[in-house]
Amino acid sequence: MFWDYNFNIKYIIVMKIRFGVFALVLGLLVTCWSCKDDDKGEGTLSVRLTDSPADYEEVLIDIQEIRINASSSDEGGWTSLEDINTGVYNLLEFTNGVDTLLADNTLPTGKISQMRLILGDNNQVKIGGVYYNLDTPSSQQSGLKFQINATIEDGITYKIWIDFDAARSIVEKGNGGYSLKPVIRTFTEATSGAIEGNITPIEASPLIYAITSDMDTFSTYADKEDGYFMIRALPSNQYDVKIIPQDGYLEKIITDIDVTNGSVESLGEIQIQSN
């Protein structure tokens, strides 16, 4: 058999070059794929609890778990947030702009469509110095579900507030007991505004409404210690503020208050006249 030394050396060199190029391309593909995964990034989801005031002494809610859904389907995509501040919360401690942190989790970037708030069994309302257990419908055992439509962006903290409307969430039953049928709104700094002020005299202790021309109504009570109030989670709109004080004082209306997303409109000190 005839052996062409120069030909075979050239052949070997060419094959080594081709193999080297193939290995280099494969390595670049793997590296780029890894970079693609790394570039997905992470953001932070901060979940806070707040409340609209109610005429009870205490409203105790047992929060045990928060789940989020990164899918458009109700059936799949649910996952539990880690490091939840579980426990029994008195909702009436988180009114007029006060809130508390429930969760602060790092998550992959992307969209979150829904959230579930899982409650335990220790839910009570205090009326006249007596605690009553709040019956929770069996249909709520899977959690209180609401839409949030959040987008987690790389390096950004997305803050969402769970606003429990205690006044409308507690229903008196015919047997003298009470049931919990939660009425919940969610809002963010970017999609809502607020109105605040101070009522004098403090003894007027009014109920305060923010009302749109379409009669959408939001309410709160002035704080009994200092007269301060804040109505949060107001969509961008023009509002009239109606102040209904205790007996012995006159009602007051402040009109045409423009609220924009991300802003707090201050009404300053509001003097309530006695009758």
PDB file of C-alpha atoms in Angstrom:
ATOM      1  CA  MET A   1       0.000   0.000   0.000  1.00  0.00           C
ATOM      2  CA  PHE A   2       1.345   3.375  -0.996  1.00  0.00           C
ATOM      3  CA  TRP A   3       1.725   5.895   1.876  1.00  0.00           C
ATOM      4  CA  ASP A   4       1.703   9.598   0.992  1.00  0.00           C
ATOM      5  CA  TYR A   5       3.295  11.103   4.102  1.00  0.00           C
ATOM      6  CA  ASN A   6       2.660  14.725   3.149  1.00  0.00           C
ATOM      7  CA  PHE A   7      -0.993  14.056   2.262  1.00  0.00           C
ATOM      8  CA  ASN A   8      -1.771  12.307   5.550  1.00  0.00           C
ATOM      9  CA  ILE A   9      -0.068  14.994   7.620  1.00  0.00           C
ATOM     10  CA  LYS A  10      -2.189  17.633   5.868  1.00  0.00           C
ATOM     11  CA  TYR A  11      -5.310  15.523   6.426  1.00  0.00           C
ATOM     12  CA  ILE A  12      -4.592  15.157  10.122  1.00  0.00           C
ATOM     13  CA  ILE A  13      -3.949  18.892  10.481  1.00  0.00           C
ATOM     14  CA  VAL A  14      -7.223  19.763   8.697  1.00  0.00           C
ATOM     15  CA  MET A  15      -9.229  17.353  10.889  1.00  0.00           C
ATOM     16  CA  LYS A  16      -7.694  18.802  14.053  1.00  0.00           C
ATOM     17  CA  ILE A  17      -8.577  22.312  12.929  1.00  0.00           C
ATOM     18  CA  ARG A  18     -12.153  21.260  12.141  1.00  0.00           C
ATOM     19  CA  PHE A  19     -12.492  19.511  15.494  1.00  0.00           C
ATOM     20  CA  GLY A  20     -11.075  22.555  17.254  1.00  0.00           C
ATOM     21  CA  VAL A  21     -13.532  24.864  15.504  1.00  0.00           C
ATOM     22  CA  PHE A  22     -16.417  22.513  16.362  1.00  0.00           C
ATOM     23  CA  ALA A  23     -15.370  22.415  20.030  1.00  0.00           C
ATOM     24  CA  LEU A  24     -15.039  26.206  20.098  1.00  0.00           C
ATOM     25  CA  VAL A  25     -18.512  26.722  18.591  1.00  0.00           C
ATOM     26  CA  LEU A  26     -20.037  24.177  20.983  1.00  0.00           C
ATOM     27  CA  GLY A  27     -18.374  25.921  23.916  1.00  0.00           C
ATOM     28  CA  LEU A  28     -19.714  29.294  22.793  1.00  0.00           C
ATOM     29  CA  LEU A  29     -23.224  27.870  22.461  1.00  0.00           C
ATOM     30  CA  VAL A  30     -23.114  26.418  25.965  1.00  0.00           C
ATOM     31  CA  THR A  31     -21.733  29.679  27.348  1.00  0.00           C
ATOM     32  CA  CYS A  32     -24.396  31.753  25.599  1.00  0.00           C
ATOM     33  CA  TRP A  33     -27.131  29.431  26.869  1.00  0.00           C
ATOM     34  CA  SER A  34     -25.809  29.802  30.404  1.00  0.00           C
ATOM     35  CA  CYS A  35     -25.621  33.573  29.974  1.00  0.00           C
ATOM     36  CA  LYS A  36     -29.227  33.568  28.787  1.00  0.00           C
ATOM     37  CA  ASP A  37     -30.297  31.842  31.993  1.00  0.00           C
ATOM     38  CA  ASP A  38     -28.146  34.148  34.115  1.00  0.00           C
ATOM     39  CA  ASP A  39     -29.539  37.233  32.373  1.00  0.00           C
ATOM     40  CA  LYS A  40     -33.080  36.370  33.458  1.00  0.00           C
ATOM     41  CA  GLY A  41     -32.406  38.234  36.673  1.00  0.00           C
ATOM     42  CA  GLU A  42     -34.246  38.562  39.963  1.00  0.00           C
ATOM     43  CA  GLY A  43     -36.492  41.120  41.611  1.00  0.00           C
ATOM     44  CA  THR A  44     -38.211  41.438  44.971  1.00  0.00           C
ATOM     45  CA  LEU A  45     -41.886  41.042  45.834  1.00  0.00           C
ATOM     46  CA  SER A  46     -42.847  42.870  49.034  1.00  0.00           C
ATOM     47  CA  VAL A  47     -46.314  42.064  50.425  1.00  0.00           C
ATOM     48  CA  ARG A  48     -47.797  44.286  53.133  1.00  0.00           C
ATOM     49  CA  LEU A  49     -51.068  44.174  55.086  1.00  0.00           C
ATOM     50  CA  THR A  50     -53.284  47.185  55.754  1.00  0.00           C
ATOM     51  CA  ASP A  51     -56.944  47.737  56.639  1.00  0.00           C
ATOM     52  CA  SER A  52     -59.927  50.021  56.317  1.00  0.00           C
ATOM     53  CA  PRO A  53     -61.242  50.887  59.814  1.00  0.00           C
ATOM     54  CA  ALA A  54     -64.268  49.169  61.316  1.00  0.00           C
ATOM     55  CA  ASP A  55     -66.441  49.765  64.377  1.00  0.00           C
ATOM     56  CA  TYR A  56     -65.112  46.787  66.348  1.00  0.00           C
ATOM     57  CA  GLU A  57     -62.697  46.565  69.261  1.00  0.00           C
ATOM     58  CA  GLU A  58     -60.454  44.023  67.507  1.00  0.00           C
ATOM     59  CA  VAL A  59     -60.517  42.002  64.292  1.00  0.00           C
ATOM     60  CA  LEU A  60     -58.061  39.106  64.503  1.00  0.00           C
ATOM     61  CA  ILE A  61     -56.984  37.339  61.295  1.00  0.00           C
ATOM     62  CA  ASP A  62     -54.785  34.220  61.303  1.00  0.00           C
ATOM     63  CA  ILE A  63     -52.415  34.425  58.291  1.00  0.00           C
ATOM     64  CA  GLN A  64     -50.516  31.208  57.571  1.00  0.00           C
ATOM     65  CA  GLU A  65     -49.398  31.217  53.943  1.00  0.00           C
ATOM     66  CA  ILE A  66     -49.170  33.302  50.770  1.00  0.00           C
ATOM     67  CA  ARG A  67     -49.153  31.669  47.350  1.00  0.00           C
ATOM     68  CA  ILE A  68     -48.524  33.264  43.973  1.00  0.00           C
ATOM     69  CA  ASN A  69     -49.372  32.126  40.478  1.00  0.00           C
ATOM     70  CA  ALA A  70     -46.976  32.857  37.620  1.00  0.00           C
ATOM     71  CA  SER A  71     -49.320  31.153  35.165  1.00  0.00           C
ATOM     72  CA  SER A  72     -52.484  32.329  33.420  1.00  0.00           C
ATOM     73  CA  SER A  73     -54.210  29.146  34.593  1.00  0.00           C
ATOM     74  CA  ASP A  74     -55.966  28.624  37.931  1.00  0.00           C
ATOM     75  CA  GLU A  75     -54.964  24.964  37.904  1.00  0.00           C
ATOM     76  CA  GLY A  76     -51.187  25.259  37.757  1.00  0.00           C
ATOM     77  CA  GLY A  77     -48.318  27.599  38.440  1.00  0.00           C
ATOM     78  CA  TRP A  78     -48.995  28.081  42.156  1.00  0.00           C
ATOM     79  CA  THR A  79     -46.054  28.315  44.550  1.00  0.00           C
ATOM     80  CA  SER A  80     -45.738  29.364  48.203  1.00  0.00           C
ATOM     81  CA  LEU A  81     -43.667  32.373  49.198  1.00  0.00           C
ATOM     82  CA  GLU A  82     -40.885  31.692  51.675  1.00  0.00           C
ATOM     83  CA  ASP A  83     -40.206  33.359  55.046  1.00  0.00           C
ATOM     84  CA  ILE A  84     -43.767  34.543  55.650  1.00  0.00           C
ATOM     85  CA  ASN A  85     -44.433  36.470  58.849  1.00  0.00           C
ATOM     86  CA  THR A  86     -47.218  34.148  59.924  1.00  0.00           C
ATOM     87  CA  GLY A  87     -49.438  34.713  62.927  1.00  0.00           C
ATOM     88  CA  VAL A  88     -52.597  36.384  64.198  1.00  0.00           C
ATOM     89  CA  TYR A  89     -52.921  40.059  63.227  1.00  0.00           C
ATOM     90  CA  ASN A  90     -55.321  42.643  64.630  1.00  0.00           C
ATOM     91  CA  LEU A  91     -56.408  44.426  61.463  1.00  0.00           C
ATOM     92  CA  LEU A  92     -57.461  47.530  63.372  1.00  0.00           C
ATOM     93  CA  GLU A  93     -53.816  48.238  64.186  1.00  0.00           C
ATOM     94  CA  PHE A  94     -53.141  48.861  60.467  1.00  0.00           C
ATOM     95  CA  THR A  95     -55.452  51.727  59.523  1.00  0.00           C
ATOM     96  CA  ASN A  96     -54.906  55.290  58.267  1.00  0.00           C
ATOM     97  CA  GLY A  97     -51.686  54.592  56.393  1.00  0.00           C
ATOM     98  CA  VAL A  98     -50.226  52.069  58.853  1.00  0.00           C
ATOM     99  CA  ASP A  99     -49.231  48.661  57.473  1.00  0.00           C
ATOM    100  CA  THR A 100     -47.105  45.630  58.339  1.00  0.00           C
ATOM    101  CA  LEU A 101     -44.763  43.438  56.302  1.00  0.00           C
ATOM    102  CA  LEU A 102     -46.018  39.924  55.523  1.00  0.00           C
ATOM    103  CA  ALA A 103     -43.359  38.805  53.030  1.00  0.00           C
ATOM    104  CA  ASP A 104     -40.271  40.124  51.255  1.00  0.00           C
ATOM    105  CA  ASN A 105     -39.152  37.512  48.720  1.00  0.00           C
ATOM    106  CA  THR A 106     -36.609  37.427  45.902  1.00  0.00           C
ATOM    107  CA  LEU A 107     -38.206  35.996  42.754  1.00  0.00           C
ATOM    108  CA  PRO A 108     -37.178  35.371  39.137  1.00  0.00           C
ATOM    109  CA  THR A 109     -38.228  38.140  36.763  1.00  0.00           C
ATOM    110  CA  GLY A 110     -41.556  37.665  35.041  1.00  0.00           C
ATOM    111  CA  LYS A 111     -45.276  38.146  35.489  1.00  0.00           C
ATOM    112  CA  ILE A 112     -47.417  37.119  38.478  1.00  0.00           C
ATOM    113  CA  SER A 113     -51.121  36.887  37.731  1.00  0.00           C
ATOM    114  CA  GLN A 114     -52.750  35.916  41.038  1.00  0.00           C
ATOM    115  CA  MET A 115     -52.230  35.587  44.771  1.00  0.00           C
ATOM    116  CA  ARG A 116     -53.815  33.440  47.484  1.00  0.00           C
ATOM    117  CA  LEU A 117     -53.916  34.328  51.184  1.00  0.00           C
ATOM    118  CA  ILE A 118     -54.217  31.170  53.298  1.00  0.00           C
ATOM    119  CA  LEU A 119     -55.870  31.663  56.701  1.00  0.00           C
ATOM    120  CA  GLY A 120     -55.667  29.473  59.788  1.00  0.00           C
ATOM    121  CA  ASP A 121     -58.482  28.772  62.262  1.00  0.00           C
ATOM    122  CA  ASN A 122     -57.785  31.489  64.856  1.00  0.00           C
ATOM    123  CA  ASN A 123     -59.946  34.260  63.404  1.00  0.00           C
ATOM    124  CA  GLN A 124     -61.965  36.326  65.909  1.00  0.00           C
ATOM    125  CA  VAL A 125     -63.800  39.596  66.398  1.00  0.00           C
ATOM    126  CA  LYS A 126     -64.006  41.433  69.730  1.00  0.00           C
ATOM    127  CA  ILE A 127     -67.290  43.199  70.496  1.00  0.00           C
ATOM    128  CA  GLY A 128     -68.241  44.609  73.886  1.00  0.00           C
ATOM    129  CA  GLY A 129     -65.221  42.988  75.503  1.00  0.00           C
ATOM    130  CA  VAL A 130     -66.198  39.520  74.226  1.00  0.00           C
ATOM    131  CA  TYR A 131     -64.293  37.522  71.594  1.00  0.00           C
ATOM    132  CA  TYR A 132     -66.372  35.688  68.967  1.00  0.00           C
ATOM    133  CA  ASN A 133     -64.934  33.070  66.627  1.00  0.00           C
ATOM    134  CA  LEU A 134     -65.284  33.951  62.966  1.00  0.00           C
ATOM    135  CA  ASP A 135     -66.643  31.037  60.935  1.00  0.00           C
ATOM    136  CA  THR A 136     -64.919  30.732  57.588  1.00  0.00           C
ATOM    137  CA  PRO A 137     -66.778  29.117  54.658  1.00  0.00           C
ATOM    138  CA  SER A 138     -65.294  25.774  53.574  1.00  0.00           C
ATOM    139  CA  SER A 139     -64.930  27.150  50.049  1.00  0.00           C
ATOM    140  CA  GLN A 140     -62.166  29.438  51.360  1.00  0.00           C
ATOM    141  CA  GLN A 141     -59.948  26.596  52.631  1.00  0.00           C
ATOM    142  CA  SER A 142     -57.936  26.817  49.410  1.00  0.00           C
ATOM    143  CA  GLY A 143     -57.225  30.465  50.197  1.00  0.00           C
ATOM    144  CA  LEU A 144     -58.566  33.912  49.421  1.00  0.00           C
ATOM    145  CA  LYS A 145     -57.718  34.458  45.768  1.00  0.00           C
ATOM    146  CA  PHE A 146     -57.330  37.828  44.073  1.00  0.00           C
ATOM    147  CA  GLN A 147     -55.823  39.209  40.885  1.00  0.00           C
ATOM    148  CA  ILE A 148     -52.584  41.190  41.147  1.00  0.00           C
ATOM    149  CA  ASN A 149     -51.030  41.218  37.624  1.00  0.00           C
ATOM    150  CA  ALA A 150     -47.545  42.139  38.882  1.00  0.00           C
ATOM    151  CA  THR A 151     -44.378  42.222  36.792  1.00  0.00           C
ATOM    152  CA  ILE A 152     -41.160  41.397  38.652  1.00  0.00           C
ATOM    153  CA  GLU A 153     -38.236  43.264  37.055  1.00  0.00           C
ATOM    154  CA  ASP A 154     -34.520  42.706  37.537  1.00  0.00           C
ATOM    155  CA  GLY A 155     -33.226  44.541  40.600  1.00  0.00           C
ATOM    156  CA  ILE A 156     -36.595  46.215  41.320  1.00  0.00           C
ATOM    157  CA  THR A 157     -38.791  45.840  44.426  1.00  0.00           C
ATOM    158  CA  TYR A 158     -42.489  45.479  43.594  1.00  0.00           C
ATOM    159  CA  LYS A 159     -44.609  46.546  46.601  1.00  0.00           C
ATOM    160  CA  ILE A 160     -48.181  45.348  46.913  1.00  0.00           C
ATOM    161  CA  TRP A 161     -50.630  46.038  49.716  1.00  0.00           C
ATOM    162  CA  ILE A 162     -53.412  43.660  50.773  1.00  0.00           C
ATOM    163  CA  ASP A 163     -56.222  45.941  51.989  1.00  0.00           C
ATOM    164  CA  PHE A 164     -58.637  44.044  54.251  1.00  0.00           C
ATOM    165  CA  ASP A 165     -62.001  45.838  54.563  1.00  0.00           C
ATOM    166  CA  ALA A 166     -62.846  44.681  58.091  1.00  0.00           C
ATOM    167  CA  ALA A 167     -66.173  46.537  58.224  1.00  0.00           C
ATOM    168  CA  ARG A 168     -67.575  44.640  55.241  1.00  0.00           C
ATOM    169  CA  SER A 169     -65.750  41.362  55.889  1.00  0.00           C
ATOM    170  CA  ILE A 170     -67.593  40.435  59.097  1.00  0.00           C
ATOM    171  CA  VAL A 171     -71.195  39.256  58.821  1.00  0.00           C
ATOM    172  CA  GLU A 172     -73.490  38.729  61.811  1.00  0.00           C
ATOM    173  CA  LYS A 173     -75.397  35.441  61.689  1.00  0.00           C
ATOM    174  CA  GLY A 174     -78.910  34.790  62.938  1.00  0.00           C
ATOM    175  CA  ASN A 175     -77.709  32.637  65.837  1.00  0.00           C
ATOM    176  CA  GLY A 176     -75.683  35.469  67.382  1.00  0.00           C
ATOM    177  CA  GLY A 177     -72.386  34.317  65.880  1.00  0.00           C
ATOM    178  CA  TYR A 178     -70.233  35.922  63.208  1.00  0.00           C
ATOM    179  CA  SER A 179     -68.714  34.729  59.939  1.00  0.00           C
ATOM    180  CA  LEU A 180     -65.742  35.955  57.942  1.00  0.00           C
ATOM    181  CA  LYS A 181     -66.426  36.744  54.293  1.00  0.00           C
ATOM    182  CA  PRO A 182     -63.321  38.738  53.384  1.00  0.00           C
ATOM    183  CA  VAL A 183     -63.601  41.794  51.192  1.00  0.00           C
ATOM    184  CA  ILE A 184     -60.081  42.523  49.950  1.00  0.00           C
ATOM    185  CA  ARG A 185     -58.506  45.003  47.560  1.00  0.00           C
ATOM    186  CA  THR A 186     -54.906  45.124  46.439  1.00  0.00           C
ATOM    187  CA  PHE A 187     -53.015  48.209  45.376  1.00  0.00           C
ATOM    188  CA  THR A 188     -49.520  49.461  44.603  1.00  0.00           C
ATOM    189  CA  GLU A 189     -47.807  52.841  44.899  1.00  0.00           C
ATOM    190  CA  ALA A 190     -47.771  53.175  41.122  1.00  0.00           C
ATOM    191  CA  THR A 191     -51.494  52.531  40.594  1.00  0.00           C
ATOM    192  CA  SER A 192     -53.127  54.526  43.389  1.00  0.00           C
ATOM    193  CA  GLY A 193     -53.027  57.734  45.411  1.00  0.00           C
ATOM    194  CA  ALA A 194     -54.262  58.890  48.800  1.00  0.00           C
ATOM    195  CA  ILE A 195     -55.953  61.731  50.710  1.00  0.00           C
ATOM    196  CA  GLU A 196     -54.907  62.691  54.234  1.00  0.00           C
ATOM    197  CA  GLY A 197     -55.771  65.308  56.839  1.00  0.00           C
ATOM    198  CA  ASN A 198     -56.257  66.102  60.522  1.00  0.00           C
ATOM    199  CA  ILE A 199     -59.635  66.555  62.178  1.00  0.00           C
ATOM    200  CA  THR A 200     -60.122  69.063  64.984  1.00  0.00           C
ATOM    201  CA  PRO A 201     -61.492  68.787  67.540  1.00  0.00           C
ATOM    202  CA  ILE A 202     -60.458  65.171  68.017  1.00  0.00           C
ATOM    203  CA  GLU A 203     -63.727  64.505  69.881  1.00  0.00           C
ATOM    204  CA  ALA A 204     -65.656  64.847  66.612  1.00  0.00           C
ATOM    205  CA  SER A 205     -64.246  61.407  65.674  1.00  0.00           C
ATOM    206  CA  PRO A 206     -65.852  61.368  62.216  1.00  0.00           C
ATOM    207  CA  LEU A 207     -66.374  58.806  59.505  1.00  0.00           C
ATOM    208  CA  ILE A 208     -64.748  60.150  56.331  1.00  0.00           C
ATOM    209  CA  TYR A 209     -65.701  59.301  52.741  1.00  0.00           C
ATOM    210  CA  ALA A 210     -63.909  59.992  49.454  1.00  0.00           C
ATOM    211  CA  ILE A 211     -66.508  59.938  46.671  1.00  0.00           C
ATOM    212  CA  THR A 212     -66.122  60.189  42.889  1.00  0.00           C
ATOM    213  CA  SER A 213     -68.690  61.669  40.497  1.00  0.00           C
ATOM    214  CA  ASP A 214     -69.647  58.078  39.632  1.00  0.00           C
ATOM    215  CA  MET A 215     -70.337  57.469  43.353  1.00  0.00           C
ATOM    216  CA  ASP A 216     -67.392  55.125  43.870  1.00  0.00           C
ATOM    217  CA  THR A 217     -66.869  55.404  47.628  1.00  0.00           C
ATOM    218  CA  PHE A 218     -63.849  54.862  49.899  1.00  0.00           C
ATOM    219  CA  SER A 219     -63.915  55.420  53.644  1.00  0.00           C
ATOM    220  CA  THR A 220     -61.969  55.593  56.885  1.00  0.00           C
ATOM    221  CA  TYR A 221     -62.262  56.892  60.458  1.00  0.00           C
ATOM    222  CA  ALA A 222     -60.237  59.710  61.984  1.00  0.00           C
ATOM    223  CA  ASP A 223     -57.823  58.402  64.598  1.00  0.00           C
ATOM    224  CA  LYS A 224     -59.257  58.804  68.106  1.00  0.00           C
ATOM    225  CA  GLU A 225     -55.853  59.736  69.541  1.00  0.00           C
ATOM    226  CA  ASP A 226     -54.766  62.560  67.218  1.00  0.00           C
ATOM    227  CA  GLY A 227     -57.529  63.078  64.606  1.00  0.00           C
ATOM    228  CA  TYR A 228     -55.344  62.003  61.675  1.00  0.00           C
ATOM    229  CA  PHE A 229     -56.836  60.141  58.722  1.00  0.00           C
ATOM    230  CA  MET A 230     -55.606  58.726  55.428  1.00  0.00           C
ATOM    231  CA  ILE A 231     -57.706  57.143  52.697  1.00  0.00           C
ATOM    232  CA  ARG A 232     -55.421  54.973  50.589  1.00  0.00           C
ATOM    233  CA  ALA A 233     -55.763  52.928  47.375  1.00  0.00           C
ATOM    234  CA  LEU A 234     -57.593  55.712  45.524  1.00  0.00           C
ATOM    235  CA  PRO A 235     -57.552  55.374  41.726  1.00  0.00           C
ATOM    236  CA  SER A 236     -56.546  58.520  39.884  1.00  0.00           C
ATOM    237  CA  ASN A 237     -59.697  60.696  39.829  1.00  0.00           C
ATOM    238  CA  GLN A 238     -61.406  63.761  41.301  1.00  0.00           C
ATOM    239  CA  TYR A 239     -63.013  63.287  44.712  1.00  0.00           C
ATOM    240  CA  ASP A 240     -65.325  64.991  47.164  1.00  0.00           C
ATOM    241  CA  VAL A 241     -64.522  64.310  50.813  1.00  0.00           C
ATOM    242  CA  LYS A 242     -67.572  64.005  53.055  1.00  0.00           C
ATOM    243  CA  ILE A 243     -66.959  64.163  56.810  1.00  0.00           C
ATOM    244  CA  ILE A 244     -69.683  62.779  59.102  1.00  0.00           C
ATOM    245  CA  PRO A 245     -68.826  63.452  62.765  1.00  0.00           C
ATOM    246  CA  GLN A 246     -70.341  62.217  66.013  1.00  0.00           C
ATOM    247  CA  ASP A 247     -73.531  63.777  67.396  1.00  0.00           C
ATOM    248  CA  GLY A 248     -73.011  67.374  68.430  1.00  0.00           C
ATOM    249  CA  TYR A 249     -70.966  68.340  65.347  1.00  0.00           C
ATOM    250  CA  LEU A 250     -71.852  69.449  61.824  1.00  0.00           C
ATOM    251  CA  GLU A 251     -71.084  67.522  58.648  1.00  0.00           C
ATOM    252  CA  LYS A 252     -68.535  68.997  56.258  1.00  0.00           C
ATOM    253  CA  ILE A 253     -67.837  68.487  52.541  1.00  0.00           C
ATOM    254  CA  ILE A 254     -64.605  69.384  50.718  1.00  0.00           C
ATOM    255  CA  THR A 255     -65.010  69.232  46.939  1.00  0.00           C
ATOM    256  CA  ASP A 256     -62.893  68.770  43.814  1.00  0.00           C
ATOM    257  CA  ILE A 257     -59.784  67.080  45.196  1.00  0.00           C
ATOM    258  CA  ASP A 258     -57.590  65.800  42.370  1.00  0.00           C
ATOM    259  CA  VAL A 259     -55.799  62.543  43.181  1.00  0.00           C
ATOM    260  CA  THR A 260     -53.091  61.147  40.921  1.00  0.00           C
ATOM    261  CA  ASN A 261     -51.262  57.840  41.087  1.00  0.00           C
ATOM    262  CA  GLY A 262     -48.335  57.838  43.480  1.00  0.00           C
ATOM    263  CA  SER A 263     -49.368  61.075  45.217  1.00  0.00           C
ATOM    264  CA  VAL A 264     -50.800  61.938  48.653  1.00  0.00           C
ATOM    265  CA  GLU A 265     -53.141  64.952  48.682  1.00  0.00           C
ATOM    266  CA  SER A 266     -53.014  66.666  52.084  1.00  0.00           C
ATOM    267  CA  LEU A 267     -56.070  68.595  53.301  1.00  0.00           C
ATOM    268  CA  GLY A 268     -54.207  69.884  56.332  1.00  0.00           C
ATOM    269  CA  GLU A 269     -56.184  70.699  59.475  1.00  0.00           C
ATOM    270  CA  ILE A 270     -59.954  70.412  59.047  1.00  0.00           C
ATOM    271  CA  GLN A 271     -62.022  72.264  61.628  1.00  0.00           C
ATOM    272  CA  ILE A 272     -65.381  70.676  62.476  1.00  0.00           C
ATOM    273  CA  GLN A 273     -68.044  73.009  63.858  1.00  0.00           C
ATOM    274  CA  SER A 274     -70.276  72.075  66.779  1.00  0.00           C
ATOM    275  CA  ASN A 275     -74.017  72.521  66.435  1.00  0.00           C
TER     276      ASN A 275
END
